[in-house]
Amino acid sequence: MIDHRRLGRELDLFASDPLSGAGLPLWLPAGAAARHAVEEYLRELERRAGYQHVHTPPLGRRELFALSGHLGYFAGDMFPPMRLGADDEFVLRPALCPHHALVYRARGRSYRELPLRVAELGGMYRAERSGVLGGLSRVRAISLNDAHNFCTLEQAGAEVAEILGLIRAAHAALGVRVAGFRLSLRGPGEKYVGDEEQWRRAEELLRAALAGIDHTEAPGEAAFYGPKIDIQVRDAAGRESTLSTIQLDFDKPERFDLSYVDAGGARRRPVMVHRSLVGSMERLFAYLIEEHAGAFPAWYAPVQVVVLPLDDRQADPAAGFARDCVRAGLRAEVDGAGSLGARIREAARRRIPYVAVVGPREAAEGRVSLRQRDGRLLDPLPVPAALDLVTAAARPPLE
Ligand SMILES: [Zn+2]
């Protein structure tokens, strides 16, 4: 069976080291290149949809997380506070929302600014027990594709619908197969904040957004501050997990006393929509590695083109083509050592989308012969045409 941990090792995507600690994997250059491409795509997708990106620190004062409710409701999943002085305790954040609430209230807000969409691919931490950790699917340091959309109650329905559209676009681009939609609701018990009316309203809104979409309901799976839409995927072993999520929150705007000035000059409370298009980079890649068996779509393949000179006499034109590829924004390398057959097999093992062979005839005519990952061989193309072809295939699919 396909296992992202084994493939991650074989393809040099990530590694773990006992000295780094369980659940704290290291992204190697190949894995980091793929992740970087995905991060850039997501940032661009969000930018086009009106998101504003911020940077906030991965830790903060204890008081921030007392105010947000995390210390009261979520402490079991957090690392213990770090003490610097008598009144100076810091917490590794378990979520980005508290910082984004501070971004919102960094200055006064007008209704004209809403919906205000604050996005960040940021770090957060979970004190997972070492027994449940494995590869990238369950980690202690999490890089979340996150955003918080502050809007009026009237805007919330349209905002959720628009987020669902963005999630669909990201899934199509990455090659994600959805296993199901889930409406995660409150369960019995005391682990939830907010009043009855807030929960009822939030549920109603999410239910309306899911009208016409096949979904299940999961009592007990809500966040402590509100219900959510979870979009599930299945790993190679058949285990289901949440990749994308949309949550409605009436509680944090109260706790952080967030407000905007409406058209009549009155101070009003915004609604906070928490959303992640594809979840954390770690869990996303655990899924993508298995889903594609390591053969990522060309736009986020770690190396997109490998150039193979037939022998040393084509070293210069091969290096020249690789340089052209790199300048065109592609990730390209030259592999000049060993028999051609062995090098083609090695490129296939590494799931490289394009192999460009430069033999004596190609070198003399200023051409390269492209071979695709599925084994298809194209007629030798002039260098500029080959470059265009690979560049077009390796472009992230933004409409
Ligand atoms: Zn949040």
Short mmCIF file of C-alpha atoms and ligand atoms in Angstrom, two decimals:
data_model
loop_
_atom_site.label_atom_id
_atom_site.label_comp_id
_atom_site.label_asym_id
_atom_site.label_seq_id
_atom_site.Cartn_x
_atom_site.Cartn_y
_atom_site.Cartn_z
CA MET A 1 0.00 0.00 0.00
CA ILE A 2 1.09 3.57 -0.68
CA ASP A 3 2.37 5.28 2.44
CA HIS A 4 3.41 8.93 2.35
CA ARG A 5 6.18 8.26 4.89
CA ARG A 6 7.88 5.68 2.65
CA LEU A 7 7.41 7.80 -0.50
CA GLY A 8 8.58 10.88 1.39
CA ARG A 9 11.85 9.09 2.12
CA GLU A 10 12.26 7.64 -1.40
CA LEU A 11 11.62 10.98 -3.07
CA ASP A 12 13.64 12.97 -0.51
CA LEU A 13 10.63 15.12 0.33
CA PHE A 14 10.96 15.22 4.11
CA ALA A 15 12.83 13.55 6.93
CA SER A 16 12.54 13.19 10.65
CA ASP A 17 15.28 13.04 13.22
CA PRO A 18 14.93 11.96 16.84
CA LEU A 19 17.02 14.95 17.80
CA SER A 20 14.47 17.30 16.22
CA GLY A 21 11.66 15.52 18.02
CA ALA A 22 8.63 13.42 17.12
CA GLY A 23 6.05 15.27 15.05
CA LEU A 24 8.59 17.87 13.97
CA PRO A 25 9.56 16.78 10.43
CA LEU A 26 12.19 18.51 8.31
CA TRP A 27 11.17 19.52 4.78
CA LEU A 28 14.04 18.62 2.44
CA PRO A 29 14.73 20.70 -0.71
CA ALA A 30 12.43 18.63 -2.96
CA GLY A 31 9.54 18.73 -0.49
CA ALA A 32 10.14 22.40 0.23
CA ALA A 33 10.11 23.23 -3.52
CA ALA A 34 6.73 21.54 -3.98
CA ARG A 35 5.34 23.20 -0.86
CA HIS A 36 6.66 26.58 -1.93
CA ALA A 37 4.87 26.26 -5.30
CA VAL A 38 1.61 25.37 -3.53
CA GLU A 39 1.99 28.25 -1.06
CA GLU A 40 2.57 30.73 -3.88
CA TYR A 41 -0.46 29.43 -5.75
CA LEU A 42 -2.65 29.76 -2.64
CA ARG A 43 -1.43 33.27 -1.93
CA GLU A 44 -2.20 34.30 -5.49
CA LEU A 45 -5.63 32.63 -5.45
CA GLU A 46 -6.43 34.47 -2.22
CA ARG A 47 -5.01 37.78 -3.44
CA ARG A 48 -7.27 37.65 -6.48
CA ALA A 49 -10.23 36.95 -4.17
CA GLY A 50 -9.58 40.10 -2.15
CA TYR A 51 -7.60 38.67 0.76
CA GLN A 52 -4.93 40.72 2.51
CA HIS A 53 -1.95 38.78 3.81
CA VAL A 54 -0.34 39.45 7.18
CA HIS A 55 2.48 38.06 9.30
CA THR A 56 1.93 37.45 13.00
CA PRO A 57 4.17 35.70 15.57
CA PRO A 58 3.78 32.00 16.43
CA LEU A 59 3.72 32.76 20.14
CA GLY A 60 2.08 35.37 22.31
CA ARG A 61 1.37 36.41 25.87
CA ARG A 62 -0.65 34.08 28.02
CA GLU A 63 -3.31 36.79 28.44
CA LEU A 64 -4.04 36.74 24.70
CA PHE A 65 -5.05 33.09 24.83
CA ALA A 66 -6.93 33.53 28.09
CA LEU A 67 -9.00 36.22 26.35
CA SER A 68 -9.56 34.10 23.23
CA GLY A 69 -10.83 31.20 25.33
CA HIS A 70 -8.12 28.80 24.19
CA LEU A 71 -6.61 28.45 27.68
CA GLY A 72 -10.03 27.72 29.09
CA TYR A 73 -11.30 25.32 26.44
CA PHE A 74 -8.30 24.03 24.55
CA ALA A 75 -5.45 23.89 27.10
CA GLY A 76 -5.24 20.09 26.84
CA ASP A 77 -3.99 20.42 23.26
CA MET A 78 -1.49 23.20 23.98
CA PHE A 79 2.14 23.17 25.09
CA PRO A 80 2.51 24.41 28.66
CA PRO A 81 3.21 28.17 29.00
CA MET A 82 6.82 29.36 29.05
CA ARG A 83 7.75 31.62 31.91
CA LEU A 84 10.17 34.49 31.33
CA GLY A 85 9.45 36.48 34.48
CA ALA A 86 6.92 36.77 37.30
CA ASP A 87 4.27 38.41 35.07
CA ASP A 88 5.63 37.37 31.76
CA GLU A 89 4.34 34.07 30.42
CA PHE A 90 4.24 33.08 26.78
CA VAL A 91 2.25 30.48 24.94
CA LEU A 92 2.95 28.73 21.62
CA ARG A 93 -0.24 29.51 19.79
CA PRO A 94 -2.68 26.69 19.00
CA ALA A 95 -4.49 28.84 16.40
CA LEU A 96 -4.03 32.09 14.48
CA CYS A 97 -7.43 33.63 15.28
CA PRO A 98 -6.37 35.59 18.37
CA HIS A 99 -3.63 37.40 16.43
CA HIS A 100 -5.97 38.07 13.51
CA ALA A 101 -8.52 39.58 15.90
CA LEU A 102 -5.72 41.93 17.01
CA VAL A 103 -4.97 42.76 13.35
CA TYR A 104 -8.64 43.66 12.91
CA ARG A 105 -8.70 45.95 15.90
CA ALA A 106 -5.30 47.53 15.16
CA ARG A 107 -7.39 50.50 14.05
CA GLY A 108 -11.00 51.58 13.73
CA ARG A 109 -13.04 49.83 11.01
CA SER A 110 -15.82 51.10 8.80
CA TYR A 111 -18.61 49.03 7.20
CA ARG A 112 -17.04 50.02 3.87
CA GLU A 113 -14.05 47.75 4.62
CA LEU A 114 -16.19 44.64 5.14
CA PRO A 115 -15.81 41.83 4.34
CA LEU A 116 -12.24 42.26 5.58
CA ARG A 117 -10.30 39.10 4.73
CA VAL A 118 -7.10 38.60 6.73
CA ALA A 119 -4.96 35.69 5.52
CA GLU A 120 -1.73 34.11 6.66
CA LEU A 121 0.15 30.91 6.10
CA GLY A 122 1.29 30.77 9.69
CA GLY A 123 2.78 28.50 12.31
CA MET A 124 0.88 27.03 15.24
CA TYR A 125 1.47 24.20 17.70
CA ARG A 126 -0.34 21.24 19.16
CA ALA A 127 0.96 19.16 22.06
CA GLU A 128 0.07 15.83 20.42
CA ARG A 129 1.05 12.68 22.34
CA SER A 130 4.08 11.05 20.71
CA GLY A 131 2.16 7.78 20.13
CA VAL A 132 -0.20 9.31 17.54
CA LEU A 133 2.46 11.10 15.47
CA GLY A 134 3.44 9.89 12.03
CA GLY A 135 5.14 11.48 9.04
CA LEU A 136 3.31 14.62 7.98
CA SER A 137 -0.24 13.58 8.79
CA ARG A 138 -0.06 14.35 12.52
CA VAL A 139 2.54 16.87 13.66
CA ARG A 140 3.27 19.19 16.56
CA ALA A 141 4.34 22.23 14.49
CA ILE A 142 1.64 23.08 11.96
CA SER A 143 1.80 25.50 9.00
CA LEU A 144 -1.80 26.43 8.37
CA ASN A 145 -3.30 28.00 5.26
CA ASP A 146 -5.59 30.21 7.32
CA ALA A 147 -7.78 33.27 7.02
CA HIS A 148 -10.36 35.12 9.06
CA ASN A 149 -13.07 36.97 7.22
CA PHE A 150 -14.72 39.72 9.23
CA CYS A 151 -18.14 40.65 7.85
CA THR A 152 -21.64 41.73 8.78
CA LEU A 153 -24.22 39.10 9.66
CA GLU A 154 -25.97 39.90 6.36
CA GLN A 155 -22.78 39.23 4.39
CA ALA A 156 -21.94 35.94 6.10
CA GLY A 157 -23.98 33.67 3.80
CA ALA A 158 -22.41 35.05 0.60
CA GLU A 159 -18.98 34.95 2.21
CA VAL A 160 -19.32 31.25 3.05
CA ALA A 161 -20.55 30.52 -0.49
CA GLU A 162 -17.58 32.32 -1.97
CA ILE A 163 -15.17 30.40 0.26
CA LEU A 164 -16.72 27.13 -0.92
CA GLY A 165 -15.97 28.25 -4.49
CA LEU A 166 -12.33 28.95 -3.62
CA ILE A 167 -12.01 25.57 -1.92
CA ARG A 168 -13.32 23.88 -5.09
CA ALA A 169 -10.79 25.78 -7.22
CA ALA A 170 -7.90 24.83 -4.92
CA HIS A 171 -8.97 21.17 -4.86
CA ALA A 172 -9.17 21.04 -8.66
CA ALA A 173 -5.74 22.64 -9.03
CA LEU A 174 -4.06 20.33 -6.52
CA GLY A 175 -5.84 17.15 -7.54
CA VAL A 176 -7.76 16.63 -4.30
CA ARG A 177 -10.59 14.09 -4.31
CA VAL A 178 -13.23 15.00 -1.74
CA ALA A 179 -14.58 12.09 0.32
CA GLY A 180 -17.50 14.10 1.69
CA PHE A 181 -18.86 17.29 3.22
CA ARG A 182 -19.65 17.35 6.92
CA LEU A 183 -21.61 19.78 9.03
CA SER A 184 -19.89 19.61 12.42
CA LEU A 185 -22.20 20.51 15.26
CA ARG A 186 -22.11 20.92 19.01
CA GLY A 187 -22.32 17.78 21.12
CA PRO A 188 -23.34 17.33 24.73
CA GLY A 189 -21.07 18.74 27.44
CA GLU A 190 -19.61 21.98 28.66
CA LYS A 191 -16.77 22.47 26.21
CA TYR A 192 -18.54 25.14 24.14
CA VAL A 193 -18.74 28.91 24.52
CA GLY A 194 -21.47 31.29 23.40
CA ASP A 195 -25.23 31.34 23.89
CA GLU A 196 -27.97 29.22 22.38
CA GLU A 197 -29.06 31.93 19.96
CA GLN A 198 -25.54 32.38 18.50
CA TRP A 199 -25.18 28.66 17.87
CA ARG A 200 -28.61 28.41 16.29
CA ARG A 201 -27.92 31.31 13.93
CA ALA A 202 -24.50 29.99 12.93
CA GLU A 203 -25.91 26.51 12.27
CA GLU A 204 -28.68 27.94 10.15
CA LEU A 205 -26.20 29.89 8.01
CA LEU A 206 -23.95 26.90 7.39
CA ARG A 207 -26.90 24.64 6.67
CA ALA A 208 -28.09 27.12 4.05
CA ALA A 209 -24.63 27.18 2.46
CA LEU A 210 -24.74 23.37 2.21
CA ALA A 211 -28.19 23.30 0.59
CA GLY A 212 -27.93 21.10 -2.49
CA ILE A 213 -24.60 19.61 -1.39
CA ASP A 214 -24.62 16.03 -0.17
CA HIS A 215 -23.36 16.09 3.42
CA THR A 216 -23.46 14.33 6.76
CA GLU A 217 -23.94 15.85 10.21
CA ALA A 218 -21.47 15.21 13.00
CA PRO A 219 -22.55 16.21 16.50
CA GLY A 220 -19.57 16.80 18.80
CA GLU A 221 -17.18 17.84 15.99
CA ALA A 222 -17.77 21.62 16.18
CA ALA A 223 -15.03 24.00 17.31
CA PHE A 224 -15.50 25.19 20.88
CA TYR A 225 -16.69 28.56 19.58
CA GLY A 226 -18.95 27.56 16.70
CA PRO A 227 -20.19 25.01 14.16
CA LYS A 228 -18.24 24.32 10.96
CA ILE A 229 -18.31 22.86 7.50
CA ASP A 230 -15.56 20.24 7.20
CA ILE A 231 -14.46 18.87 3.87
CA GLN A 232 -13.10 15.38 4.26
CA VAL A 233 -10.51 13.39 2.32
CA ARG A 234 -9.45 9.76 2.66
CA ASP A 235 -5.85 8.57 2.86
CA ALA A 236 -4.52 5.44 1.13
CA ALA A 237 -5.42 3.34 4.18
CA GLY A 238 -9.03 4.56 3.96
CA ARG A 239 -8.84 6.81 7.02
CA GLU A 240 -10.88 10.00 6.79
CA SER A 241 -9.58 13.37 7.88
CA THR A 242 -10.55 17.02 7.53
CA LEU A 243 -8.69 19.03 4.90
CA SER A 244 -10.72 22.20 4.36
CA THR A 245 -12.91 23.95 6.87
CA ILE A 246 -15.24 26.93 7.27
CA GLN A 247 -16.33 28.00 10.75
CA LEU A 248 -18.69 30.68 11.95
CA ASP A 249 -17.82 32.48 15.14
CA PHE A 250 -19.90 35.02 17.04
CA ASP A 251 -17.90 34.57 20.21
CA LYS A 252 -14.44 35.94 19.44
CA PRO A 253 -15.74 39.28 18.14
CA GLU A 254 -17.39 39.66 21.58
CA ARG A 255 -14.33 38.60 23.55
CA PHE A 256 -12.05 40.93 21.58
CA ASP A 257 -14.69 43.67 21.51
CA LEU A 258 -14.40 43.95 17.72
CA SER A 259 -16.55 46.54 16.01
CA TYR A 260 -17.14 48.57 12.90
CA VAL A 261 -19.00 51.80 12.31
CA ASP A 262 -22.10 51.28 10.16
CA ALA A 263 -23.57 53.65 7.54
CA GLY A 264 -25.54 55.48 10.23
CA GLY A 265 -22.48 56.01 12.45
CA ALA A 266 -23.44 53.30 14.98
CA ARG A 267 -20.91 50.86 16.40
CA ARG A 268 -21.65 47.25 15.44
CA ARG A 269 -20.18 43.82 16.02
CA PRO A 270 -18.81 41.90 12.98
CA VAL A 271 -19.06 38.14 12.49
CA MET A 272 -15.80 36.18 12.18
CA VAL A 273 -15.52 33.41 9.59
CA HIS A 274 -12.53 31.11 10.11
CA ARG A 275 -11.56 29.27 6.98
CA SER A 276 -8.82 27.11 5.56
CA LEU A 277 -8.89 26.23 1.87
CA VAL A 278 -6.60 23.20 2.14
CA GLY A 279 -5.70 22.90 5.83
CA SER A 280 -2.11 22.64 6.96
CA MET A 281 0.78 22.17 4.56
CA GLU A 282 1.74 19.05 6.53
CA ARG A 283 -1.57 17.23 6.31
CA LEU A 284 -2.14 18.46 2.76
CA PHE A 285 1.15 16.96 1.58
CA ALA A 286 0.61 13.73 3.51
CA TYR A 287 -2.57 13.45 1.46
CA LEU A 288 -1.17 14.65 -1.90
CA ILE A 289 1.87 12.35 -1.76
CA GLU A 290 -0.42 9.33 -1.39
CA GLU A 291 -3.13 10.55 -3.77
CA HIS A 292 -0.63 11.11 -6.60
CA ALA A 293 1.76 8.34 -5.57
CA GLY A 294 4.47 11.02 -5.59
CA ALA A 295 3.73 12.09 -9.20
CA PHE A 296 2.49 15.61 -8.46
CA PRO A 297 0.90 17.72 -11.20
CA ALA A 298 3.71 19.45 -13.12
CA TRP A 299 3.08 22.87 -11.58
CA TYR A 300 4.17 21.76 -8.12
CA ALA A 301 6.55 18.91 -8.99
CA PRO A 302 9.84 19.49 -7.11
CA VAL A 303 11.82 19.23 -10.37
CA GLN A 304 9.80 19.89 -13.53
CA VAL A 305 12.40 19.21 -16.21
CA VAL A 306 15.58 17.17 -16.19
CA VAL A 307 17.89 17.69 -19.17
CA LEU A 308 19.92 14.71 -20.36
CA PRO A 309 22.82 15.25 -22.78
CA LEU A 310 23.49 12.02 -24.69
CA ASP A 311 27.17 12.39 -23.83
CA ASP A 312 29.72 15.04 -22.88
CA ARG A 313 29.68 16.60 -26.32
CA GLN A 314 26.16 17.95 -25.70
CA ALA A 315 27.00 19.25 -22.22
CA ASP A 316 26.86 22.90 -23.31
CA PRO A 317 23.52 22.91 -25.16
CA ALA A 318 22.01 20.79 -22.34
CA ALA A 319 23.20 23.26 -19.70
CA GLY A 320 21.92 26.10 -21.91
CA PHE A 321 18.42 24.60 -22.12
CA ALA A 322 18.34 23.99 -18.35
CA ARG A 323 19.39 27.62 -17.80
CA ASP A 324 16.61 28.84 -20.13
CA CYS A 325 14.12 26.74 -18.16
CA VAL A 326 15.29 28.17 -14.82
CA ARG A 327 15.05 31.72 -16.20
CA ALA A 328 11.51 30.97 -17.39
CA GLY A 329 10.61 30.16 -13.77
CA LEU A 330 10.85 26.37 -14.03
CA ARG A 331 12.64 24.01 -11.67
CA ALA A 332 15.16 22.27 -13.93
CA GLU A 333 18.36 20.25 -13.60
CA VAL A 334 20.94 18.55 -15.81
CA ASP A 335 21.78 14.89 -15.29
CA GLY A 336 24.92 14.03 -17.25
CA ALA A 337 26.30 10.94 -15.55
CA GLY A 338 25.64 7.32 -16.58
CA SER A 339 23.86 5.59 -19.45
CA LEU A 340 20.89 7.34 -21.03
CA GLY A 341 18.60 4.43 -20.13
CA ALA A 342 19.62 4.58 -16.47
CA ARG A 343 19.09 8.32 -16.38
CA ILE A 344 15.63 8.03 -17.93
CA ARG A 345 14.74 5.36 -15.35
CA GLU A 346 16.01 7.61 -12.56
CA ALA A 347 13.88 10.51 -13.84
CA ALA A 348 10.86 8.17 -13.86
CA ARG A 349 11.65 7.01 -10.32
CA ARG A 350 11.69 10.64 -9.21
CA ARG A 351 8.38 11.26 -11.07
CA ILE A 352 9.86 14.20 -13.00
CA PRO A 353 7.17 15.41 -15.46
CA TYR A 354 9.52 16.21 -18.39
CA VAL A 355 12.78 14.70 -19.59
CA ALA A 356 14.59 16.71 -22.29
CA VAL A 357 17.13 14.67 -24.25
CA VAL A 358 19.85 16.46 -26.23
CA GLY A 359 21.70 14.19 -28.69
CA PRO A 360 24.08 15.17 -31.51
CA ARG A 361 21.25 15.80 -33.98
CA GLU A 362 19.24 17.92 -31.53
CA ALA A 363 22.40 19.84 -30.58
CA ALA A 364 23.19 20.58 -34.23
CA GLU A 365 19.62 21.75 -34.98
CA GLY A 366 19.01 23.70 -31.75
CA ARG A 367 16.32 21.27 -30.66
CA VAL A 368 15.46 19.03 -27.69
CA SER A 369 13.45 15.79 -27.54
CA LEU A 370 10.86 15.87 -24.80
CA ARG A 371 9.65 12.75 -23.05
CA GLN A 372 6.63 13.03 -20.77
CA ARG A 373 6.19 11.25 -17.45
CA ASP A 374 3.62 8.88 -19.00
CA GLY A 375 6.33 7.66 -21.40
CA ARG A 376 5.09 9.61 -24.44
CA LEU A 377 7.87 10.87 -26.70
CA LEU A 378 7.39 14.10 -28.64
CA ASP A 379 9.13 14.91 -31.93
CA PRO A 380 12.27 17.01 -31.41
CA LEU A 381 11.20 20.64 -30.93
CA PRO A 382 13.17 23.86 -31.42
CA VAL A 383 14.36 25.08 -28.01
CA PRO A 384 11.90 28.03 -27.77
CA ALA A 385 8.91 25.79 -28.61
CA ALA A 386 10.00 23.16 -26.09
CA LEU A 387 10.37 25.86 -23.48
CA ASP A 388 6.88 27.21 -24.23
CA LEU A 389 5.36 23.77 -24.02
CA VAL A 390 6.86 22.93 -20.64
CA THR A 391 6.22 26.41 -19.23
CA ALA A 392 2.52 26.21 -20.19
CA ALA A 393 2.16 22.74 -18.65
CA ALA A 394 3.91 23.83 -15.47
CA ARG A 395 1.86 26.96 -14.85
CA PRO A 396 -0.34 26.87 -11.74
CA PRO A 397 -3.98 26.74 -12.88
CA LEU A 398 -5.23 30.21 -11.93
CA GLU A 399 -8.18 30.79 -14.26
ZN ZN B 1 -9.35 30.75 13.38
#
